[in-house]
Amino acid sequence: MEKFADYRLRAPELGSFIVQLLSRAGADDPSAAAVSRAVVDASARGFDTHGVRLLPHYMRTLKGGRINRSPNLGFTKSAPAIGHLDADNGFGHPASYRAIEEGMAMADATGIAAVTVRNSSHHGATGCYTIVAAENGYTAIGMTNTDSIVVPHGGTKAFYGTNPISFAVPVVGEQPLLLDMATSSVPLNRVFLRRATGAPLPPEVAVDADGEMTTDAHAAQALLPLGGLMFGHKGAGLACMVDLLCSAFAGMGHGATLMPFGGPDFSTPCPLGHFFLILKPELFQPLDGFNDSVAAFLKDLRSQPAHPGTRVMAPGDPEREAIADREANGVPIDPVTWAALQELGGEFDLTAPVPVSQSFHEE
Amino acid sequence: MEKFADYRLRAPELGSFIVQLLSRAGADDPSAAAVSRAVVDASARGFDTHGVRLLPHYMRTLKGGRINRSPNLGFTKSAPAIGHLDADNGFGHPASYRAIEEGMAMADATGIAAVTVRNSSHHGATGCYTIVAAENGYTAIGMTNTDSIVVPHGGTKAFYGTNPISFAVPVVGEQPLLLDMATSSVPLNRVFLRRATGAPLPPEVAVDADGEMTTDAHAAQALLPLGGLMFGHKGAGLACMVDLLCSAFAGMGHGATLMPFGGPDFSTPCPLGHFFLILKPELFQPLDGFNDSVAAFLKDLRSQPAHPGTRVMAPGDPEREAIADREANGVPIDPVTWAALQELGGEFDLTAPVPVSQSFHEE
């Protein structure tokens, strides 16, 4: 465990600064607004790996030409409950917000709708989009494929992406229940972080260049699927489901055909697919009964006995605590990201917001 | 590892015998046919834990009165893409086959359809139903909740069921791609089997009466979610998703409100919920393009480098090998189940089919 100093910034100021950075780098207004909304929202919810930390990467893809600065988002329906959003090689964020909006409108009529997104790009935390549906009273499932970084079960070389699954359900009187999980045990970012600190990785999360399990972050070349050496067929099976729903159903290539997220080519589109399901609960069950069922489930789950010093939480509960802390104290920005933001500010003649405080976290 | 002798029986003869057993115990013709079809199909595909081995249990619930012998299956639509099947406290098998049929008909019109099943009961392997959709050219996702046997992440007492997720996709020229996985690392049955053999359990799959991890099958009281001690929030998160989709959306109680599957009460209904999604690929993409995408994915996946002596398989590949073996050599029935089948034969004045051979497997 090592201690990291974070700079705390107010979310609204941070958001405005990021919008301006993106705009001056050439993003059109809807793109700049959507990317800023998504990364600040992720950071405000505690999804630090998929929050503001990604902004320097997005700026690089924007400046490099991988991203279409002024995409023409096209939406079509191929059946009453199926929609397709063409992201026109722009940022994945505006396309994903739009897909959720279209999906909610379709689910109003049909009860459930599937919306695929094609010609998209990395959209940050998939939970940023499913939660919008839940905040509007819908339940949503979201998935995205990504480029190869996870070995298939029994394999020695990366094939799947981290292919996350997100699930969001509205809860009366509180934040939605929100699951947002990669189908690998850890994100790649955890490996990079451990390289910096020298701390070993947990067992059965990563493999070296020969495909052998390693806890050495420097030797790690790819991730193992959720379930590790013995039960990784399950994590890999979920990654397969995500990959097919985001490729064959969206008219896109599977994850292993994509160029690396991390470059070195930042000029050629790296066209991801996403897949969203939107369900309208009151077209399944009377709304009161549905809400009561969700509340009863959560009450029962949260009251389960736990090991001393801990308690049983529902998906999204840790994030609920982060939201309260970050509303009160600002969004934490790690030192590397903070330096990058200041450098970008200098490049585009913008002044980064002044941190309101500092805080510390351990890794 | 211990060696077990299995009796090999021809699937059609075994199926006829099981239909007659169920009929003589009072099941109506559609129920007897559906249960027999499901358990023999599961065994023929290699899902031995969810195949004919479960027949003695189903007979117990039928004789005890838990199961309605002549259910009146009721189907209603609450929206153009949402259907509900009321299983009338009968076997889960006829209800699940019917739900898939209704879902395929609905997806013909809307592209995707959700069908919930209420007042159902244990339906064996969820993959037995999603694969029917795939054999008819549809893609399906199936889920079921079950009674408590899996601790929540950080918890010490069983709360979730094994809450499986199944995913089936048609593949031109071969058996469908089929994922069918519990959201725990191992099924409960694996624990029981290890009690018989005395072999230790793998680490991080089970807990004792105090909620502490154990590898002693005799001490094991509940299962850990997929991901084990460190990443079990992911398996538990998936179990949560399955539980809510099968309860709140189906108008049923969540898994922890259900009576124990294994009795001692076999006379009161134990009403499970199931949730099925049916997608019609050619309403998403032109069918040729879709089929080419799936084929390209599978070709790429199966050609990935693997550790010496192994190869990378797609979900359903191990079962493909089992299907070929079992078509040629008969369905393997373990000695305990074989004795139970013979005893049931005696009870209902029926002669069990003659095994065609014996084979051995290791656990």
XYZ file of C-alpha atoms in Angstrom:
726
model
C 0.000 0.000 0.000
C 1.288 3.452 -0.897
C -0.223 6.827 -0.126
C -1.194 9.141 -2.976
C -1.989 12.838 -2.674
C -5.030 13.890 -4.688
C -6.065 17.415 -5.600
C -9.731 18.092 -4.914
C -11.611 20.190 -7.464
C -15.225 21.308 -7.610
C -17.066 19.273 -10.235
C -18.760 22.251 -11.988
C -15.496 24.200 -12.365
C -13.670 21.103 -13.515
C -16.437 20.392 -16.038
C -16.279 23.902 -17.516
C -12.514 23.704 -17.838
C -12.743 20.352 -19.638
C -15.427 21.627 -22.019
C -13.174 24.528 -22.951
C -10.139 22.284 -23.428
C -12.065 20.013 -25.756
C -13.574 22.937 -27.663
C -10.237 24.632 -28.226
C -8.849 21.311 -29.453
C -11.582 21.305 -32.080
C -14.448 19.229 -30.638
C -17.895 20.511 -31.561
C -20.138 21.684 -28.734
C -22.182 18.479 -28.285
C -19.023 16.357 -28.213
C -17.218 18.619 -25.745
C -20.259 18.745 -23.473
C -20.818 14.964 -23.525
C -17.181 14.007 -22.894
C -16.904 16.518 -20.050
C -20.191 15.335 -18.534
C -19.142 11.688 -18.681
C -15.634 12.026 -17.248
C -16.652 14.412 -14.460
C -19.683 12.281 -13.641
C -17.506 9.145 -13.462
C -15.055 10.893 -11.144
C -17.882 12.295 -9.027
C -19.252 8.756 -8.607
C -15.936 7.248 -7.594
C -15.094 5.571 -10.918
C -11.647 7.178 -10.847
C -10.111 4.794 -13.362
C -12.706 5.879 -15.940
C -13.111 9.516 -14.972
C -11.075 12.675 -15.539
C -7.959 10.516 -15.640
C -8.940 9.624 -19.227
C -9.180 13.236 -20.445
C -5.531 13.500 -21.561
C -6.077 10.324 -23.605
C -9.213 11.735 -25.198
C -7.386 14.967 -26.019
C -4.641 12.924 -27.701
C -7.146 11.036 -29.876
C -8.892 14.294 -30.735
C -5.679 16.069 -31.700
C -4.335 13.020 -33.500
C -7.385 12.709 -35.727
C -8.661 9.319 -34.499
C -11.805 11.121 -33.377
C -14.168 12.946 -35.750
C -14.487 16.418 -34.186
C -17.932 17.136 -35.604
C -19.689 13.784 -35.942
C -23.062 13.512 -37.613
C -24.877 11.056 -35.326
C -27.347 8.976 -37.310
C -30.148 7.022 -35.679
C -32.202 4.390 -37.444
C -34.694 1.740 -36.375
C -34.552 -1.671 -37.979
C -37.530 -3.073 -35.999
C -39.998 -1.611 -33.481
C -37.725 -2.488 -30.539
C -34.306 -2.221 -32.241
C -32.383 0.978 -32.854
C -28.935 1.700 -34.241
C -26.827 4.750 -33.554
C -23.963 5.509 -35.943
C -21.376 7.495 -33.999
C -19.598 8.605 -37.197
C -16.198 7.926 -35.623
C -16.729 10.655 -33.039
C -16.360 10.317 -29.283
C -18.284 7.405 -27.771
C -19.795 9.658 -25.098
C -22.298 11.737 -27.101
C -23.278 8.628 -29.050
C -23.906 6.625 -25.861
C -25.988 9.370 -24.207
C -28.024 9.629 -27.414
C -28.451 5.836 -27.582
C -29.918 5.832 -24.075
C -32.318 8.659 -24.987
C -33.500 6.854 -28.102
C -33.788 3.602 -26.171
C -35.995 5.193 -23.510
C -38.298 6.631 -26.173
C -38.549 3.231 -27.879
C -39.142 1.394 -24.583
C -42.070 3.733 -23.888
C -43.813 2.041 -26.803
C -42.500 -1.533 -26.735
C -41.499 -2.079 -23.081
C -37.945 -3.096 -23.899
C -35.607 -1.833 -26.601
C -32.110 -2.711 -27.810
C -29.888 0.036 -29.224
C -26.556 -0.795 -30.808
C -23.875 1.838 -31.373
C -21.471 1.483 -34.316
C -18.416 3.402 -35.485
C -17.998 4.581 -31.919
C -14.931 4.965 -29.718
C -14.017 4.522 -26.050
C -16.904 5.923 -23.981
C -15.362 5.825 -20.475
C -17.482 4.124 -17.810
C -20.457 2.278 -19.307
C -22.312 2.956 -16.055
C -22.401 6.685 -16.920
C -25.041 5.875 -19.533
C -27.084 3.124 -17.871
C -27.477 5.354 -14.815
C -29.063 8.090 -16.919
C -31.765 5.603 -17.846
C -32.240 4.638 -14.198
C -32.404 8.276 -13.117
C -35.285 8.572 -15.547
C -37.107 5.533 -14.167
C -35.866 2.915 -16.646
C -33.684 -0.130 -16.090
C -30.730 -0.458 -18.439
C -28.037 -2.959 -19.316
C -24.977 -1.593 -21.148
C -21.976 -3.290 -22.716
C -19.008 -2.303 -24.844
C -16.275 -4.245 -26.507
C -12.726 -2.946 -26.454
C -9.409 -3.927 -28.012
C -7.532 -7.075 -26.909
C -6.052 -7.162 -23.430
C -7.631 -10.256 -21.784
C -6.501 -13.809 -22.607
C -9.218 -16.346 -23.390
C -9.477 -19.175 -20.836
C -6.528 -21.510 -21.430
C -4.972 -19.096 -23.918
C -1.606 -17.350 -23.739
C -2.262 -14.162 -25.721
C -4.719 -11.281 -25.315
C -7.903 -11.671 -27.349
C -10.876 -10.162 -25.495
C -11.194 -6.611 -24.274
C -12.130 -5.905 -20.676
C -15.693 -5.934 -22.114
C -17.695 -4.449 -19.223
C -21.306 -5.098 -18.269
C -23.350 -2.425 -16.529
C -26.817 -2.758 -14.972
C -28.772 0.130 -13.456
C -32.150 0.020 -11.695
C -34.137 2.956 -10.283
C -34.636 2.906 -6.513
C -37.269 5.130 -4.918
C -35.751 7.712 -2.580
C -32.116 7.011 -3.322
C -29.514 6.799 -6.088
C -30.079 3.945 -8.550
C -28.617 0.508 -7.959
C -25.617 0.473 -10.301
C -23.403 -2.438 -11.327
C -20.503 -1.598 -13.640
C -17.898 -4.327 -13.963
C -15.176 -5.385 -16.347
C -15.267 -9.105 -17.171
C -11.590 -9.294 -16.166
C -10.749 -9.301 -12.450
C -8.935 -5.959 -12.569
C -8.665 -3.165 -15.128
C -5.430 -2.683 -17.034
C -4.956 0.580 -15.213
C -4.417 -1.318 -11.954
C -1.416 -3.015 -13.544
C 0.054 0.309 -14.644
C -0.467 1.755 -11.185
C 1.321 -1.182 -9.554
C 4.224 -0.648 -11.922
C 4.593 2.833 -10.504
C 4.389 1.725 -6.884
C 6.277 -1.557 -7.224
C 3.538 -3.380 -5.303
C 2.759 -6.935 -6.478
C -0.481 -7.730 -8.293
C -3.026 -10.065 -6.712
C -2.621 -13.679 -7.913
C -4.517 -14.877 -10.987
C -5.280 -11.502 -12.514
C -2.476 -11.105 -15.070
C -0.129 -13.102 -17.312
C 3.346 -12.448 -18.678
C 4.538 -12.518 -22.289
C 4.454 -16.347 -22.283
C 0.890 -16.401 -20.981
C 2.024 -17.591 -17.535
C 0.358 -16.156 -14.439
C 2.433 -13.416 -12.835
C 2.128 -11.042 -9.865
C 4.937 -8.854 -11.204
C 3.311 -5.730 -12.620
C 6.329 -5.086 -14.845
C 6.126 -8.570 -16.358
C 2.348 -8.440 -16.843
C 1.363 -8.254 -20.506
C -2.306 -9.191 -20.422
C -5.134 -9.837 -17.974
C -6.867 -13.049 -16.959
C -10.654 -13.175 -17.249
C -12.779 -12.996 -14.065
C -12.527 -16.392 -12.357
C -8.751 -16.683 -12.727
C -6.878 -19.851 -13.656
C -9.604 -22.279 -12.586
C -12.913 -20.541 -13.347
C -11.804 -18.079 -16.021
C -14.066 -19.813 -18.542
C -16.893 -17.883 -16.873
C -15.318 -14.430 -17.177
C -14.256 -15.290 -20.717
C -17.767 -16.530 -21.516
C -19.202 -13.196 -20.405
C -16.560 -11.357 -22.458
C -17.635 -13.448 -25.457
C -21.297 -12.481 -24.922
C -20.394 -8.792 -24.705
C -18.140 -8.985 -27.753
C -20.767 -10.623 -29.973
C -23.593 -8.307 -28.883
C -21.341 -5.280 -29.586
C -20.020 -6.592 -32.912
C -22.231 -9.025 -34.851
C -25.429 -7.272 -33.702
C -23.996 -3.793 -34.305
C -22.477 -4.588 -37.670
C -18.934 -4.121 -36.370
C -15.779 -6.208 -36.045
C -15.108 -8.126 -32.841
C -12.726 -6.707 -30.249
C -9.627 -8.550 -31.438
C -9.866 -6.804 -34.829
C -9.554 -3.343 -33.228
C -6.395 -1.247 -33.137
C -4.828 -0.691 -29.706
C -6.633 1.895 -27.562
C -3.285 3.179 -26.305
C -1.717 3.948 -29.667
C 0.836 4.564 -31.094
C -1.605 5.317 -33.948
C -3.906 8.094 -32.747
C -4.943 9.191 -36.218
C -6.975 6.225 -37.488
C -10.495 5.528 -36.165
C -10.661 2.569 -33.748
C -14.336 1.776 -34.185
C -15.885 0.160 -31.107
C -19.411 -1.118 -30.767
C -21.725 -0.721 -27.770
C -24.957 -2.504 -26.902
C -27.692 -1.100 -24.675
C -30.927 -2.642 -23.419
C -33.559 -0.331 -21.964
C -36.483 -1.766 -19.962
C -39.498 0.211 -18.781
C -40.424 -1.340 -15.412
C -44.066 -0.194 -15.339
C -44.706 -1.982 -18.622
C -43.555 -5.199 -16.893
C -45.308 -4.794 -13.530
C -47.453 -2.208 -11.741
C -44.961 0.459 -10.700
C -45.740 0.330 -6.988
C -45.212 -3.404 -6.879
C -41.985 -3.124 -8.823
C -40.640 -0.410 -6.524
C -41.642 -2.388 -3.455
C -39.846 -5.473 -4.788
C -36.625 -3.569 -5.413
C -36.830 -1.925 -1.969
C -37.485 -5.260 -0.231
C -34.565 -6.852 -2.049
C -32.186 -4.042 -1.052
C -33.348 -4.002 2.564
C -32.886 -7.759 2.833
C -29.464 -7.692 1.132
C -28.083 -4.801 3.181
C -29.160 -6.424 6.450
C -27.252 -9.653 5.781
C -24.631 -10.632 8.383
C -21.069 -9.695 7.455
C -17.542 -10.245 8.680
C -16.565 -7.986 11.621
C -15.861 -4.429 10.584
C -17.573 -4.787 7.225
C -21.128 -4.808 5.925
C -22.902 -6.269 2.949
C -23.405 -3.713 0.205
C -25.516 -3.626 -2.923
C -23.967 -2.743 -6.287
C -23.508 1.026 -6.274
C -23.350 1.391 -2.488
C -19.604 2.148 -2.385
C -20.189 4.755 -5.081
C -23.016 6.320 -3.054
C -20.487 7.072 -0.334
C -18.088 8.509 -2.886
C -20.803 10.772 -4.292
C -21.531 12.304 -0.889
C -17.838 12.821 -0.147
C -17.112 14.356 -3.523
C -20.095 16.687 -3.454
C -18.866 17.995 -0.117
C -15.135 18.005 -0.730
C -14.592 18.096 -4.481
C -13.530 15.494 -7.023
C -10.086 13.941 -6.403
C -7.585 14.245 -9.234
C -4.392 12.201 -8.993
C -1.066 14.061 -9.343
C -0.248 12.667 -12.806
C -3.633 13.709 -14.193
C -3.414 17.064 -12.432
C -0.059 17.784 -14.095
C -1.495 16.753 -17.471
C -4.504 19.051 -17.005
C -2.239 21.971 -16.179
C -0.083 21.243 -19.210
C -3.149 21.087 -21.441
C -4.310 24.374 -19.924
C -1.001 25.929 -20.901
C -1.218 24.528 -24.426
C -4.707 25.965 -24.989
C -4.257 29.174 -23.007
C -6.670 28.151 -20.253
C -6.177 28.277 -16.511
C -7.017 25.102 -14.599
C -9.418 25.551 -11.672
C -7.852 26.058 -8.247
C -7.999 22.930 -6.037
C -10.179 23.400 -2.971
C -8.215 20.939 -0.873
C -5.979 17.897 -0.939
C -6.803 14.382 0.177
C -4.988 11.079 0.278
C -5.817 7.592 -0.888
C -3.959 4.289 -0.680
C -3.302 1.742 -3.419
C -9.329 -37.347 -8.282
C -11.447 -40.434 -7.997
C -12.729 -42.688 -10.747
C -16.489 -43.161 -11.170
C -18.203 -45.849 -13.215
C -21.106 -44.548 -15.308
C -23.808 -46.575 -16.994
C -24.358 -45.576 -20.621
C -27.954 -45.504 -21.843
C -29.420 -44.593 -25.220
C -31.053 -41.166 -24.988
C -34.351 -42.137 -26.703
C -34.912 -45.185 -24.441
C -33.967 -43.177 -21.372
C -36.351 -40.414 -22.440
C -39.283 -42.816 -22.878
C -38.647 -44.392 -19.492
C -38.574 -40.967 -17.811
C -41.804 -39.874 -19.521
C -43.511 -43.012 -18.207
C -42.157 -42.525 -14.682
C -43.444 -38.960 -14.577
C -46.806 -39.931 -16.057
C -47.364 -42.730 -13.573
C -46.484 -40.316 -10.757
C -49.298 -38.088 -11.990
C -47.703 -35.504 -14.314
C -49.854 -34.545 -17.275
C -48.524 -35.358 -20.745
C -47.039 -31.930 -21.577
C -45.248 -31.782 -18.208
C -43.873 -35.325 -18.490
C -42.679 -34.699 -22.038
C -41.012 -31.362 -21.187
C -39.196 -32.595 -18.065
C -37.960 -35.705 -19.860
C -36.833 -33.658 -22.857
C -34.945 -31.180 -20.679
C -33.122 -33.639 -18.432
C -32.159 -36.016 -21.245
C -31.094 -33.093 -23.431
C -28.937 -31.689 -20.611
C -27.293 -35.085 -20.082
C -26.808 -35.547 -23.828
C -25.029 -32.159 -23.977
C -22.724 -32.929 -21.079
C -24.512 -30.864 -18.405
C -24.485 -33.864 -16.076
C -25.118 -31.837 -12.916
C -28.390 -30.581 -14.409
C -29.446 -33.622 -16.376
C -31.013 -36.964 -15.501
C -29.370 -36.728 -12.088
C -32.176 -34.320 -11.123
C -35.012 -36.702 -12.056
C -35.281 -38.316 -8.581
C -35.586 -34.803 -7.136
C -38.297 -33.861 -9.613
C -40.168 -37.089 -8.808
C -39.988 -36.199 -5.096
C -41.462 -32.726 -5.693
C -44.159 -34.219 -7.898
C -45.130 -36.888 -5.396
C -44.875 -34.461 -2.476
C -47.264 -31.974 -4.034
C -44.864 -29.042 -4.479
C -45.478 -29.355 -8.196
C -48.888 -28.852 -9.836
C -49.339 -32.018 -11.906
C -51.643 -30.434 -14.485
C -50.675 -26.774 -14.687
C -52.677 -24.350 -16.766
C -49.956 -22.252 -18.407
C -51.145 -18.702 -18.951
C -49.448 -16.310 -21.343
C -50.108 -12.575 -21.459
C -48.436 -9.598 -23.105
C -48.075 -6.360 -21.168
C -46.384 -4.469 -24.031
C -45.508 -5.273 -27.661
C -42.094 -6.682 -26.662
C -42.924 -7.994 -23.159
C -44.593 -11.298 -22.362
C -45.355 -13.097 -19.106
C -45.793 -16.808 -18.649
C -47.557 -18.012 -15.500
C -46.325 -21.544 -14.805
C -49.189 -22.216 -12.354
C -46.760 -23.867 -9.906
C -46.048 -26.677 -12.332
C -42.624 -27.860 -13.463
C -40.355 -25.080 -14.725
C -39.513 -27.052 -17.870
C -42.767 -26.834 -19.857
C -43.111 -23.189 -18.839
C -39.577 -22.361 -20.011
C -39.977 -24.109 -23.378
C -43.265 -22.232 -23.850
C -41.650 -18.908 -22.857
C -39.000 -19.380 -25.565
C -41.682 -20.167 -28.169
C -43.690 -17.088 -27.259
C -40.521 -14.982 -27.187
C -39.540 -16.096 -30.699
C -42.989 -15.194 -32.029
C -42.829 -11.776 -30.382
C -39.281 -11.117 -31.631
C -40.470 -11.795 -35.179
C -42.479 -8.595 -34.871
C -40.386 -6.389 -32.584
C -36.822 -7.690 -33.085
C -36.245 -8.318 -29.383
C -38.632 -9.580 -26.719
C -38.469 -10.171 -22.965
C -40.515 -12.992 -21.442
C -40.719 -13.408 -17.680
C -41.898 -16.653 -16.067
C -43.682 -16.542 -12.715
C -44.934 -19.187 -10.296
C -42.400 -21.550 -11.821
C -40.068 -24.088 -10.262
C -36.550 -25.423 -10.873
C -36.111 -25.844 -14.631
C -32.792 -27.713 -14.758
C -30.162 -26.212 -17.078
C -31.173 -22.761 -18.338
C -29.170 -23.500 -21.479
C -31.726 -26.163 -22.477
C -34.131 -23.330 -23.352
C -31.822 -20.684 -24.835
C -30.414 -23.313 -27.173
C -33.881 -24.035 -28.568
C -34.048 -20.392 -29.622
C -30.585 -20.609 -31.201
C -31.486 -23.831 -33.037
C -34.331 -21.842 -34.566
C -32.064 -18.979 -35.635
C -32.600 -16.635 -32.680
C -30.167 -15.452 -30.030
C -31.351 -15.831 -26.457
C -30.275 -14.833 -22.973
C -31.820 -16.834 -20.110
C -31.665 -16.387 -16.335
C -33.300 -17.917 -13.290
C -33.153 -17.107 -9.615
C -32.959 -19.920 -7.076
C -33.071 -20.215 -3.290
C -30.198 -18.972 -1.114
C -26.898 -20.807 -1.271
C -24.332 -18.120 -2.234
C -23.052 -15.532 0.256
C -23.050 -11.903 -0.845
C -19.581 -10.357 -1.154
C -18.295 -9.741 2.365
C -21.237 -11.602 3.880
C -21.199 -14.708 6.049
C -24.594 -16.265 5.245
C -26.184 -17.516 2.042
C -28.400 -14.954 0.312
C -28.229 -15.353 -3.476
C -28.988 -18.465 -5.440
C -26.504 -19.781 -7.972
C -28.480 -17.540 -10.364
C -27.200 -18.722 -13.753
C -26.862 -16.765 -16.988
C -27.162 -18.502 -20.342
C -26.441 -17.073 -23.793
C -26.998 -18.940 -27.060
C -26.207 -17.802 -30.609
C -26.873 -19.672 -33.859
C -23.788 -20.673 -35.844
C -24.101 -21.717 -39.487
C -23.062 -25.324 -40.059
C -22.545 -26.288 -36.421
C -24.206 -26.451 -33.015
C -25.015 -23.035 -31.504
C -22.509 -21.189 -29.344
C -23.816 -21.841 -25.831
C -22.775 -20.223 -22.558
C -24.501 -21.535 -19.422
C -22.858 -20.504 -16.163
C -23.761 -20.193 -12.519
C -22.668 -16.873 -10.994
C -20.933 -18.852 -8.227
C -17.590 -20.520 -9.068
C -18.930 -24.055 -8.607
C -22.405 -25.575 -8.293
C -23.559 -26.889 -4.935
C -23.513 -30.348 -6.384
C -19.735 -30.192 -6.643
C -19.573 -29.772 -2.871
C -21.815 -32.795 -2.283
C -19.725 -34.862 -4.650
C -16.526 -33.939 -2.833
C -18.146 -34.988 0.433
C -18.581 -38.437 -1.035
C -15.023 -38.692 -2.342
C -13.290 -36.863 0.508
C -11.361 -34.698 -1.973
C -10.771 -31.069 -0.947
C -12.625 -28.238 -2.644
C -10.711 -25.638 -4.659
C -9.868 -22.521 -2.601
C -12.282 -19.581 -2.522
C -15.386 -21.421 -3.677
C -17.134 -22.239 -0.379
C -17.525 -21.017 3.204
C -18.237 -22.791 6.504
C -20.998 -22.073 9.040
C -19.139 -18.953 10.212
C -18.789 -17.606 6.700
C -15.063 -18.382 6.635
C -13.524 -19.771 3.464
C -13.030 -23.559 3.620
C -11.763 -26.293 1.337
C -13.362 -28.988 3.501
C -16.440 -30.218 1.663
C -17.976 -31.463 4.913
C -17.607 -28.045 6.563
C -18.885 -26.143 3.523
C -22.283 -24.565 4.146
C -22.544 -22.039 1.351
C -20.784 -20.969 -1.839
C -18.736 -17.878 -2.654
C -19.719 -15.838 -5.691
C -17.584 -16.008 -8.853
C -14.436 -13.988 -8.196
C -13.784 -15.471 -4.749
C -12.613 -13.526 -1.720
C -11.123 -10.608 -3.622
C -13.322 -10.137 -6.695
C -16.559 -11.742 -5.498
C -18.346 -8.392 -5.774
C -18.474 -9.131 -9.496
C -20.081 -12.561 -9.214
C -22.430 -11.189 -6.563
C -23.256 -8.206 -8.774
C -24.244 -10.559 -11.586
C -26.310 -12.638 -9.128
C -28.060 -9.414 -8.083
C -28.886 -8.580 -11.710
C -30.298 -12.056 -12.305
C -32.298 -11.978 -9.064
C -33.947 -8.612 -9.815
C -34.767 -9.469 -13.432
C -36.343 -12.757 -12.276
C -38.239 -11.221 -9.328
C -39.165 -7.529 -9.574
C -39.739 -7.767 -13.339
C -41.647 -11.062 -13.062
C -43.775 -10.020 -10.104
C -42.114 -12.581 -7.806
C -40.128 -12.555 -4.568
C -36.337 -12.426 -4.695
C -34.332 -15.611 -4.243
C -33.769 -15.247 -0.498
C -37.534 -15.396 0.097
C -37.789 -18.861 -1.469
C -38.038 -22.108 0.486
C -35.066 -24.487 0.165
C -34.922 -26.395 -3.115
C -33.774 -29.509 -1.240
C -36.650 -29.710 1.220
C -37.571 -31.010 3.747
C -40.870 -29.448 2.615
C -41.739 -30.999 -0.754
C -45.435 -30.181 -0.572
C -45.503 -26.360 -0.764
C -44.813 -24.538 -4.042
C -41.358 -22.902 -4.195
C -42.144 -20.325 -6.843
C -39.099 -19.309 -8.878
C -38.959 -16.663 -11.568
C -37.129 -16.863 -14.885
C -36.221 -14.148 -17.380
C -35.636 -14.686 -21.090
C -34.537 -12.290 -23.815
C -34.999 -13.356 -27.422
C -33.258 -11.464 -30.236
C -33.872 -11.960 -33.948
C -30.475 -11.407 -35.595
C -31.774 -10.574 -39.076
C -33.799 -7.708 -37.648
C -30.521 -6.273 -36.330
C -28.262 -6.890 -39.331
C -28.489 -8.502 -42.762
C -28.373 -12.231 -41.986
C -25.343 -13.011 -44.159
C -23.312 -10.289 -42.485
C -24.375 -11.451 -39.044
C -23.481 -15.056 -39.783
C -20.122 -14.020 -41.254
C -19.351 -11.965 -38.125
C -20.103 -14.869 -35.795
C -18.055 -17.256 -37.949
C -15.106 -14.841 -38.094
C -15.209 -14.372 -34.316
C -15.231 -18.128 -33.686
C -12.451 -18.815 -36.185
C -10.276 -16.111 -34.625
C -11.007 -17.271 -31.059
C -10.381 -20.956 -31.719
C -7.062 -20.234 -33.434
C -5.634 -18.338 -30.448
C -2.383 -19.721 -28.984
C -2.854 -21.910 -25.905
C -0.778 -23.620 -23.251
C 0.820 -26.901 -24.417
C -1.654 -29.776 -24.581
C -4.689 -27.487 -24.514
C -6.557 -25.293 -26.977
C -8.748 -22.234 -26.746
C -12.404 -23.117 -26.898
C -15.564 -21.087 -27.425
C -18.498 -21.405 -25.015
C -20.223 -24.657 -25.909
C -17.162 -26.317 -27.482
C -16.632 -28.799 -24.604
C -20.317 -29.688 -24.875
C -19.975 -30.235 -28.640
C -17.502 -33.013 -27.889
C -19.826 -34.467 -25.273
C -22.721 -34.491 -27.747
C -20.749 -36.518 -30.283
C -19.556 -38.975 -27.650
C -22.998 -39.440 -26.163
C -24.723 -39.875 -29.492
C -22.274 -42.647 -30.283
C -21.966 -44.295 -26.872
C -25.060 -43.381 -24.903
C -25.729 -40.920 -22.064
C -23.676 -41.551 -18.889
C -25.678 -42.058 -15.684
C -23.769 -42.056 -12.405
C -24.246 -45.071 -10.076
C -26.318 -43.166 -7.500
C -28.743 -41.890 -10.122
C -28.840 -45.309 -11.809
C -29.848 -46.952 -8.521
C -32.519 -44.286 -8.005
C -33.905 -44.802 -11.510
C -34.145 -48.543 -10.922
C -35.866 -47.986 -7.592
C -38.346 -45.599 -9.220
C -38.917 -48.217 -11.924
C -39.774 -50.761 -9.254
C -42.111 -48.334 -7.506
C -44.055 -47.614 -10.707
C -43.851 -51.077 -12.234
C -41.556 -50.014 -15.059
C -38.332 -51.604 -16.243
C -35.371 -49.283 -16.684
C -33.640 -49.464 -20.061
C -30.653 -51.772 -20.344
C -27.294 -49.934 -20.316
C -25.405 -50.284 -23.585
C -21.984 -49.963 -21.946
C -20.071 -48.571 -19.020
C -17.588 -45.712 -18.976
C -15.509 -43.951 -16.380
C -14.991 -40.343 -15.409
C -12.800 -38.653 -12.816
C -13.756 -35.991 -10.281
